Amino acid sequence: MDEIRKKDTISAERLKHVALFRGMSAQEIETALIKLGSFEKEYPKDSVVLRAGEKTECIGIVLEGSVTIENIDIWGNRTILSLVGGDGFFAETYAILKDEKLLINVNANEQSRILFIKTPDGSDGSPDMWEYHFMLNLMKISAKKNLGLSGRALNISAKTVRGRVMSYLNSVSIKTGVREFDIPFDRQQMADYLNVERTALSKELGKMKADGLIDYRKNHFSMLKQDIE
């Protein structure tokens, strides 16, 4: 890991609002942080947090900034699987399956601060209440992540660039409950996420705007009607 430096452990009160610690008291969170060997690190923009081929025992929690979960094949083709922002998680599956090598890279999308924490291994016998809450929350988080990956698979199933863009924007509109919203990607990241060429994406966005389907400025989009050609 190409970290800059280690920082003091974050306060339990701050973590009470993080999904992994939901339902836990400040004392239970403090116990978890100590027993599970938590630590913090900072990463500059574009630095590697975790690299494919490595193993990890820790879940990463984004306290500040954001990271991208990416796949880069042997020929250098890059696909963004997801972007994880503040209080989001990554590598939880690998933290549970400790002997599995990572198939993805995790890169800092901007200056980022990450909390790393191991998962309980059950070696102490019957779980304490904090362990119960921790693992229950982890299961919910993993289930939500699976839904996100399924959503991406649906978005890139369309054969055309327009179909992929509309599927993605429609899914964001459904999640946010509005038809005008910001997306977390710049153009290159959006192209990588949808598995299309950036030039093809930019060209198609221009056509869709001219056709009155959408309006946009940078990463701010408006859905003007639902027709998909």
PDB file of C-alpha atoms in Angstrom:
ATOM      1  CA  MET A   1       0.000   0.000   0.000  1.00  0.00           C
ATOM      2  CA  ASP A   2       1.379   3.430  -1.005  1.00  0.00           C
ATOM      3  CA  GLU A   3       0.160   5.368   2.003  1.00  0.00           C
ATOM      4  CA  ILE A   4       1.482   8.782   3.046  1.00  0.00           C
ATOM      5  CA  ARG A   5       1.255   8.413   6.779  1.00  0.00           C
ATOM      6  CA  LYS A   6      -0.645   6.845   9.632  1.00  0.00           C
ATOM      7  CA  LYS A   7      -3.054   8.897  11.725  1.00  0.00           C
ATOM      8  CA  ASP A   8      -4.585   8.559  15.177  1.00  0.00           C
ATOM      9  CA  THR A   9      -7.671   6.357  15.380  1.00  0.00           C
ATOM     10  CA  ILE A  10     -10.900   8.166  14.626  1.00  0.00           C
ATOM     11  CA  SER A  11     -13.348   8.752  17.481  1.00  0.00           C
ATOM     12  CA  ALA A  12     -16.096   6.222  18.196  1.00  0.00           C
ATOM     13  CA  GLU A  13     -18.691   9.013  18.168  1.00  0.00           C
ATOM     14  CA  ARG A  14     -17.820   9.846  14.550  1.00  0.00           C
ATOM     15  CA  LEU A  15     -18.186   6.197  13.548  1.00  0.00           C
ATOM     16  CA  LYS A  16     -21.668   5.786  15.053  1.00  0.00           C
ATOM     17  CA  HIS A  17     -23.010   7.248  11.805  1.00  0.00           C
ATOM     18  CA  VAL A  18     -21.142   4.700   9.635  1.00  0.00           C
ATOM     19  CA  ALA A  19     -23.242   1.757   8.430  1.00  0.00           C
ATOM     20  CA  LEU A  20     -20.766  -0.878   9.623  1.00  0.00           C
ATOM     21  CA  PHE A  21     -21.219   0.284  13.221  1.00  0.00           C
ATOM     22  CA  ARG A  22     -24.966   0.933  13.133  1.00  0.00           C
ATOM     23  CA  GLY A  23     -26.729  -0.095  16.351  1.00  0.00           C
ATOM     24  CA  MET A  24     -23.478  -0.139  18.354  1.00  0.00           C
ATOM     25  CA  SER A  25     -22.731   2.087  21.337  1.00  0.00           C
ATOM     26  CA  ALA A  26     -19.601   4.235  21.446  1.00  0.00           C
ATOM     27  CA  GLN A  27     -18.062   1.780  23.923  1.00  0.00           C
ATOM     28  CA  GLU A  28     -18.820  -1.193  21.638  1.00  0.00           C
ATOM     29  CA  ILE A  29     -17.270   0.666  18.711  1.00  0.00           C
ATOM     30  CA  GLU A  30     -14.154   1.419  20.751  1.00  0.00           C
ATOM     31  CA  THR A  31     -13.933  -2.266  21.693  1.00  0.00           C
ATOM     32  CA  ALA A  32     -14.283  -3.274  18.038  1.00  0.00           C
ATOM     33  CA  LEU A  33     -11.598  -0.822  16.925  1.00  0.00           C
ATOM     34  CA  ILE A  34      -9.156  -2.181  19.501  1.00  0.00           C
ATOM     35  CA  LYS A  35      -9.896  -5.901  19.109  1.00  0.00           C
ATOM     36  CA  LEU A  36     -10.010  -5.787  15.324  1.00  0.00           C
ATOM     37  CA  GLY A  37      -6.755  -3.859  15.004  1.00  0.00           C
ATOM     38  CA  SER A  38      -8.045  -0.739  13.248  1.00  0.00           C
ATOM     39  CA  PHE A  39      -5.729   1.907  11.794  1.00  0.00           C
ATOM     40  CA  GLU A  40      -5.959   4.915   9.478  1.00  0.00           C
ATOM     41  CA  LYS A  41      -3.929   5.951   6.460  1.00  0.00           C
ATOM     42  CA  GLU A  42      -3.986   8.830   3.985  1.00  0.00           C
ATOM     43  CA  TYR A  43      -3.497   8.524   0.232  1.00  0.00           C
ATOM     44  CA  PRO A  44      -2.822  11.193  -2.405  1.00  0.00           C
ATOM     45  CA  LYS A  45      -4.922  11.406  -5.555  1.00  0.00           C
ATOM     46  CA  ASP A  46      -4.279   8.591  -8.063  1.00  0.00           C
ATOM     47  CA  SER A  47      -2.275   6.496  -5.594  1.00  0.00           C
ATOM     48  CA  VAL A  48      -2.865   2.768  -5.164  1.00  0.00           C
ATOM     49  CA  VAL A  49      -4.717   1.709  -2.020  1.00  0.00           C
ATOM     50  CA  LEU A  50      -4.955  -1.996  -2.864  1.00  0.00           C
ATOM     51  CA  ARG A  51      -3.515  -3.771  -5.889  1.00  0.00           C
ATOM     52  CA  ALA A  52      -4.786  -6.806  -7.810  1.00  0.00           C
ATOM     53  CA  GLY A  53      -2.872  -9.935  -6.825  1.00  0.00           C
ATOM     54  CA  GLU A  54      -2.457  -8.819  -3.213  1.00  0.00           C
ATOM     55  CA  LYS A  55      -4.332 -10.210  -0.221  1.00  0.00           C
ATOM     56  CA  THR A  56      -5.952  -8.167   2.530  1.00  0.00           C
ATOM     57  CA  GLU A  57      -7.348  -8.896   5.974  1.00  0.00           C
ATOM     58  CA  CYS A  58      -9.018  -5.516   6.265  1.00  0.00           C
ATOM     59  CA  ILE A  59     -12.169  -3.759   5.197  1.00  0.00           C
ATOM     60  CA  GLY A  60     -11.511  -0.224   3.963  1.00  0.00           C
ATOM     61  CA  ILE A  61     -13.828   2.564   5.127  1.00  0.00           C
ATOM     62  CA  VAL A  62     -13.554   5.896   3.295  1.00  0.00           C
ATOM     63  CA  LEU A  63     -13.539   8.632   5.946  1.00  0.00           C
ATOM     64  CA  GLU A  64     -12.597  11.451   3.565  1.00  0.00           C
ATOM     65  CA  GLY A  65     -12.315  11.613  -0.217  1.00  0.00           C
ATOM     66  CA  SER A  66     -13.232   8.713  -2.503  1.00  0.00           C
ATOM     67  CA  VAL A  67     -11.751   5.656  -4.201  1.00  0.00           C
ATOM     68  CA  THR A  68     -12.482   3.850  -7.449  1.00  0.00           C
ATOM     69  CA  ILE A  69     -12.771   0.072  -7.679  1.00  0.00           C
ATOM     70  CA  GLU A  70     -11.204  -0.852 -11.001  1.00  0.00           C
ATOM     71  CA  ASN A  71     -10.274  -3.819 -13.132  1.00  0.00           C
ATOM     72  CA  ILE A  72      -7.268  -3.465 -15.420  1.00  0.00           C
ATOM     73  CA  ASP A  73      -6.553  -6.428 -17.673  1.00  0.00           C
ATOM     74  CA  ILE A  74      -3.147  -7.601 -18.879  1.00  0.00           C
ATOM     75  CA  TRP A  75      -3.467  -5.379 -21.985  1.00  0.00           C
ATOM     76  CA  GLY A  76      -4.100  -2.261 -19.912  1.00  0.00           C
ATOM     77  CA  ASN A  77      -7.834  -1.957 -20.545  1.00  0.00           C
ATOM     78  CA  ARG A  78      -9.477  -0.237 -17.585  1.00  0.00           C
ATOM     79  CA  THR A  79     -13.004  -0.815 -16.325  1.00  0.00           C
ATOM     80  CA  ILE A  80     -14.432   1.083 -13.358  1.00  0.00           C
ATOM     81  CA  LEU A  81     -16.697  -1.161 -11.311  1.00  0.00           C
ATOM     82  CA  SER A  82     -17.739   1.434  -8.741  1.00  0.00           C
ATOM     83  CA  LEU A  83     -16.803   4.648  -6.969  1.00  0.00           C
ATOM     84  CA  VAL A  84     -16.812   4.596  -3.160  1.00  0.00           C
ATOM     85  CA  GLY A  85     -17.274   7.907  -1.359  1.00  0.00           C
ATOM     86  CA  GLY A  86     -17.399   9.117   2.236  1.00  0.00           C
ATOM     87  CA  ASP A  87     -18.321   6.423   4.801  1.00  0.00           C
ATOM     88  CA  GLY A  88     -18.436   3.840   2.000  1.00  0.00           C
ATOM     89  CA  PHE A  89     -16.706   0.457   2.101  1.00  0.00           C
ATOM     90  CA  PHE A  90     -14.478  -1.695  -0.052  1.00  0.00           C
ATOM     91  CA  ALA A  91     -12.678  -5.074   0.055  1.00  0.00           C
ATOM     92  CA  GLU A  92     -15.130  -6.524   2.605  1.00  0.00           C
ATOM     93  CA  THR A  93     -15.410  -9.829   0.708  1.00  0.00           C
ATOM     94  CA  TYR A  94     -11.630 -10.221   0.576  1.00  0.00           C
ATOM     95  CA  ALA A  95     -11.366  -9.314   4.280  1.00  0.00           C
ATOM     96  CA  ILE A  96     -13.636 -12.262   5.072  1.00  0.00           C
ATOM     97  CA  LEU A  97     -11.959 -14.628   2.575  1.00  0.00           C
ATOM     98  CA  LYS A  98      -8.451 -13.761   3.680  1.00  0.00           C
ATOM     99  CA  ASP A  99      -6.637 -16.208   1.390  1.00  0.00           C
ATOM    100  CA  GLU A 100      -8.248 -14.896  -1.795  1.00  0.00           C
ATOM    101  CA  LYS A 101      -6.125 -12.631  -3.981  1.00  0.00           C
ATOM    102  CA  LEU A 102      -7.694  -9.367  -5.081  1.00  0.00           C
ATOM    103  CA  LEU A 103      -8.963  -9.323  -8.663  1.00  0.00           C
ATOM    104  CA  ILE A 104      -9.427  -5.551  -8.556  1.00  0.00           C
ATOM    105  CA  ASN A 105      -7.413  -2.409  -7.907  1.00  0.00           C
ATOM    106  CA  VAL A 106      -8.515   0.230  -5.440  1.00  0.00           C
ATOM    107  CA  ASN A 107      -7.193   3.703  -6.313  1.00  0.00           C
ATOM    108  CA  ALA A 108      -7.584   7.026  -4.540  1.00  0.00           C
ATOM    109  CA  ASN A 109      -9.843   9.182  -6.705  1.00  0.00           C
ATOM    110  CA  GLU A 110      -8.751  12.237  -4.729  1.00  0.00           C
ATOM    111  CA  GLN A 111      -6.855  12.971  -1.528  1.00  0.00           C
ATOM    112  CA  SER A 112      -8.387  10.333   0.736  1.00  0.00           C
ATOM    113  CA  ARG A 113      -8.333   9.138   4.306  1.00  0.00           C
ATOM    114  CA  ILE A 114      -9.072   5.458   4.907  1.00  0.00           C
ATOM    115  CA  LEU A 115      -9.869   3.482   8.057  1.00  0.00           C
ATOM    116  CA  PHE A 116      -8.865  -0.178   7.876  1.00  0.00           C
ATOM    117  CA  ILE A 117     -10.416  -2.765  10.193  1.00  0.00           C
ATOM    118  CA  LYS A 118     -10.291  -6.569  10.294  1.00  0.00           C
ATOM    119  CA  THR A 119     -13.338  -8.830  10.555  1.00  0.00           C
ATOM    120  CA  PRO A 120     -14.062 -10.984  13.637  1.00  0.00           C
ATOM    121  CA  ASP A 121     -12.794 -14.563  13.246  1.00  0.00           C
ATOM    122  CA  GLY A 122     -14.885 -16.165  15.993  1.00  0.00           C
ATOM    123  CA  SER A 123     -11.813 -17.529  17.757  1.00  0.00           C
ATOM    124  CA  ASP A 124     -12.987 -16.256  21.145  1.00  0.00           C
ATOM    125  CA  GLY A 125     -16.012 -18.572  21.299  1.00  0.00           C
ATOM    126  CA  SER A 126     -19.505 -17.121  21.572  1.00  0.00           C
ATOM    127  CA  PRO A 127     -19.678 -13.676  19.928  1.00  0.00           C
ATOM    128  CA  ASP A 128     -20.151 -10.565  22.029  1.00  0.00           C
ATOM    129  CA  MET A 129     -23.005  -8.211  21.160  1.00  0.00           C
ATOM    130  CA  TRP A 130     -20.676  -5.838  19.290  1.00  0.00           C
ATOM    131  CA  GLU A 131     -19.521  -8.742  17.087  1.00  0.00           C
ATOM    132  CA  TYR A 132     -23.147  -9.668  16.357  1.00  0.00           C
ATOM    133  CA  HIS A 133     -23.973  -6.102  15.286  1.00  0.00           C
ATOM    134  CA  PHE A 134     -20.744  -5.836  13.282  1.00  0.00           C
ATOM    135  CA  MET A 135     -21.339  -9.031  11.284  1.00  0.00           C
ATOM    136  CA  LEU A 136     -25.041  -8.283  10.754  1.00  0.00           C
ATOM    137  CA  ASN A 137     -24.156  -4.843   9.378  1.00  0.00           C
ATOM    138  CA  LEU A 138     -21.460  -6.391   7.212  1.00  0.00           C
ATOM    139  CA  MET A 139     -23.983  -8.806   5.704  1.00  0.00           C
ATOM    140  CA  LYS A 140     -26.320  -5.921   4.858  1.00  0.00           C
ATOM    141  CA  ILE A 141     -23.468  -3.952   3.295  1.00  0.00           C
ATOM    142  CA  SER A 142     -22.384  -6.947   1.188  1.00  0.00           C
ATOM    143  CA  ALA A 143     -25.959  -7.485   0.002  1.00  0.00           C
ATOM    144  CA  LYS A 144     -26.202  -3.829  -1.026  1.00  0.00           C
ATOM    145  CA  LYS A 145     -22.891  -4.094  -2.887  1.00  0.00           C
ATOM    146  CA  ASN A 146     -24.199  -7.113  -4.787  1.00  0.00           C
ATOM    147  CA  LEU A 147     -27.213  -5.071  -5.856  1.00  0.00           C
ATOM    148  CA  GLY A 148     -24.863  -2.350  -7.103  1.00  0.00           C
ATOM    149  CA  LEU A 149     -22.855  -4.824  -9.182  1.00  0.00           C
ATOM    150  CA  SER A 150     -26.069  -6.280 -10.573  1.00  0.00           C
ATOM    151  CA  GLY A 151     -27.151  -2.765 -11.509  1.00  0.00           C
ATOM    152  CA  ARG A 152     -23.924  -2.161 -13.401  1.00  0.00           C
ATOM    153  CA  ALA A 153     -24.331  -5.463 -15.240  1.00  0.00           C
ATOM    154  CA  LEU A 154     -27.807  -4.311 -16.276  1.00  0.00           C
ATOM    155  CA  ASN A 155     -26.493  -0.916 -17.422  1.00  0.00           C
ATOM    156  CA  ILE A 156     -23.816  -2.377 -19.687  1.00  0.00           C
ATOM    157  CA  SER A 157     -26.089  -5.086 -21.121  1.00  0.00           C
ATOM    158  CA  ALA A 158     -27.453  -2.651 -23.719  1.00  0.00           C
ATOM    159  CA  LYS A 159     -25.782  -3.050 -27.117  1.00  0.00           C
ATOM    160  CA  THR A 160     -25.591   0.676 -27.936  1.00  0.00           C
ATOM    161  CA  VAL A 161     -23.835   3.554 -26.190  1.00  0.00           C
ATOM    162  CA  ARG A 162     -27.162   5.396 -25.984  1.00  0.00           C
ATOM    163  CA  GLY A 163     -28.832   2.416 -24.372  1.00  0.00           C
ATOM    164  CA  ARG A 164     -26.098   2.141 -21.745  1.00  0.00           C
ATOM    165  CA  VAL A 165     -26.193   5.853 -20.955  1.00  0.00           C
ATOM    166  CA  MET A 166     -29.972   5.914 -20.607  1.00  0.00           C
ATOM    167  CA  SER A 167     -29.988   2.772 -18.489  1.00  0.00           C
ATOM    168  CA  TYR A 168     -27.403   4.265 -16.135  1.00  0.00           C
ATOM    169  CA  LEU A 169     -29.052   7.682 -15.881  1.00  0.00           C
ATOM    170  CA  ASN A 170     -32.441   6.066 -15.366  1.00  0.00           C
ATOM    171  CA  SER A 171     -31.054   3.966 -12.494  1.00  0.00           C
ATOM    172  CA  VAL A 172     -29.599   7.086 -10.847  1.00  0.00           C
ATOM    173  CA  SER A 173     -32.935   8.876 -11.269  1.00  0.00           C
ATOM    174  CA  ILE A 174     -34.788   5.971  -9.642  1.00  0.00           C
ATOM    175  CA  LYS A 175     -32.355   5.842  -6.702  1.00  0.00           C
ATOM    176  CA  THR A 176     -32.412   9.597  -6.081  1.00  0.00           C
ATOM    177  CA  GLY A 177     -36.127  10.001  -6.765  1.00  0.00           C
ATOM    178  CA  VAL A 178     -35.522  13.038  -8.986  1.00  0.00           C
ATOM    179  CA  ARG A 179     -34.874  13.670 -12.669  1.00  0.00           C
ATOM    180  CA  GLU A 180     -32.079  16.195 -12.152  1.00  0.00           C
ATOM    181  CA  PHE A 181     -28.971  15.041 -10.313  1.00  0.00           C
ATOM    182  CA  ASP A 182     -25.172  14.859 -10.145  1.00  0.00           C
ATOM    183  CA  ILE A 183     -23.306  11.657 -10.988  1.00  0.00           C
ATOM    184  CA  PRO A 184     -20.031  10.744  -9.200  1.00  0.00           C
ATOM    185  CA  PHE A 185     -18.021  10.266 -12.416  1.00  0.00           C
ATOM    186  CA  ASP A 186     -16.128  12.546 -14.765  1.00  0.00           C
ATOM    187  CA  ARG A 187     -16.351  11.714 -18.492  1.00  0.00           C
ATOM    188  CA  GLN A 188     -13.472   9.234 -18.553  1.00  0.00           C
ATOM    189  CA  GLN A 189     -14.751   7.479 -15.445  1.00  0.00           C
ATOM    190  CA  MET A 190     -18.273   7.357 -16.863  1.00  0.00           C
ATOM    191  CA  ALA A 191     -16.920   5.834 -20.075  1.00  0.00           C
ATOM    192  CA  ASP A 192     -14.922   3.264 -18.106  1.00  0.00           C
ATOM    193  CA  TYR A 193     -17.929   2.428 -15.940  1.00  0.00           C
ATOM    194  CA  LEU A 194     -20.158   1.898 -18.985  1.00  0.00           C
ATOM    195  CA  ASN A 195     -17.357   0.076 -20.831  1.00  0.00           C
ATOM    196  CA  VAL A 196     -17.395   2.400 -23.844  1.00  0.00           C
ATOM    197  CA  GLU A 197     -14.851   4.675 -25.516  1.00  0.00           C
ATOM    198  CA  ARG A 198     -14.750   8.216 -24.145  1.00  0.00           C
ATOM    199  CA  THR A 199     -15.036   9.784 -27.599  1.00  0.00           C
ATOM    200  CA  ALA A 200     -18.063   7.622 -28.401  1.00  0.00           C
ATOM    201  CA  LEU A 201     -19.647   8.574 -25.079  1.00  0.00           C
ATOM    202  CA  SER A 202     -19.095  12.311 -25.580  1.00  0.00           C
ATOM    203  CA  LYS A 203     -20.450  12.116 -29.117  1.00  0.00           C
ATOM    204  CA  GLU A 204     -23.560  10.222 -28.001  1.00  0.00           C
ATOM    205  CA  LEU A 205     -24.209  12.588 -25.083  1.00  0.00           C
ATOM    206  CA  GLY A 206     -24.154  15.477 -27.563  1.00  0.00           C
ATOM    207  CA  LYS A 207     -26.651  13.676 -29.817  1.00  0.00           C
ATOM    208  CA  MET A 208     -28.943  12.863 -26.892  1.00  0.00           C
ATOM    209  CA  LYS A 209     -28.887  16.507 -25.813  1.00  0.00           C
ATOM    210  CA  ALA A 210     -29.720  17.634 -29.360  1.00  0.00           C
ATOM    211  CA  ASP A 211     -32.566  15.089 -29.474  1.00  0.00           C
ATOM    212  CA  GLY A 212     -34.041  16.544 -26.292  1.00  0.00           C
ATOM    213  CA  LEU A 213     -33.566  13.396 -24.224  1.00  0.00           C
ATOM    214  CA  ILE A 214     -31.226  14.917 -21.658  1.00  0.00           C
ATOM    215  CA  ASP A 215     -29.495  18.108 -20.656  1.00  0.00           C
ATOM    216  CA  TYR A 216     -26.166  18.206 -18.852  1.00  0.00           C
ATOM    217  CA  ARG A 217     -23.237  20.296 -17.750  1.00  0.00           C
ATOM    218  CA  LYS A 218     -20.172  18.398 -16.586  1.00  0.00           C
ATOM    219  CA  ASN A 219     -21.504  15.766 -14.155  1.00  0.00           C
ATOM    220  CA  HIS A 220     -24.925  17.393 -13.645  1.00  0.00           C
ATOM    221  CA  PHE A 221     -27.697  15.720 -15.679  1.00  0.00           C
ATOM    222  CA  SER A 222     -31.398  16.324 -16.312  1.00  0.00           C
ATOM    223  CA  MET A 223     -33.686  13.656 -17.732  1.00  0.00           C
ATOM    224  CA  LEU A 224     -36.015  15.505 -20.109  1.00  0.00           C
ATOM    225  CA  LYS A 225     -38.112  12.545 -21.236  1.00  0.00           C
ATOM    226  CA  GLN A 226     -38.058   8.789 -21.014  1.00  0.00           C
ATOM    227  CA  ASP A 227     -37.946   7.871 -24.702  1.00  0.00           C
ATOM    228  CA  ILE A 228     -35.032   5.605 -25.618  1.00  0.00           C
ATOM    229  CA  GLU A 229     -34.331   5.304 -29.300  1.00  0.00           C
TER     230      GLU A 229
END
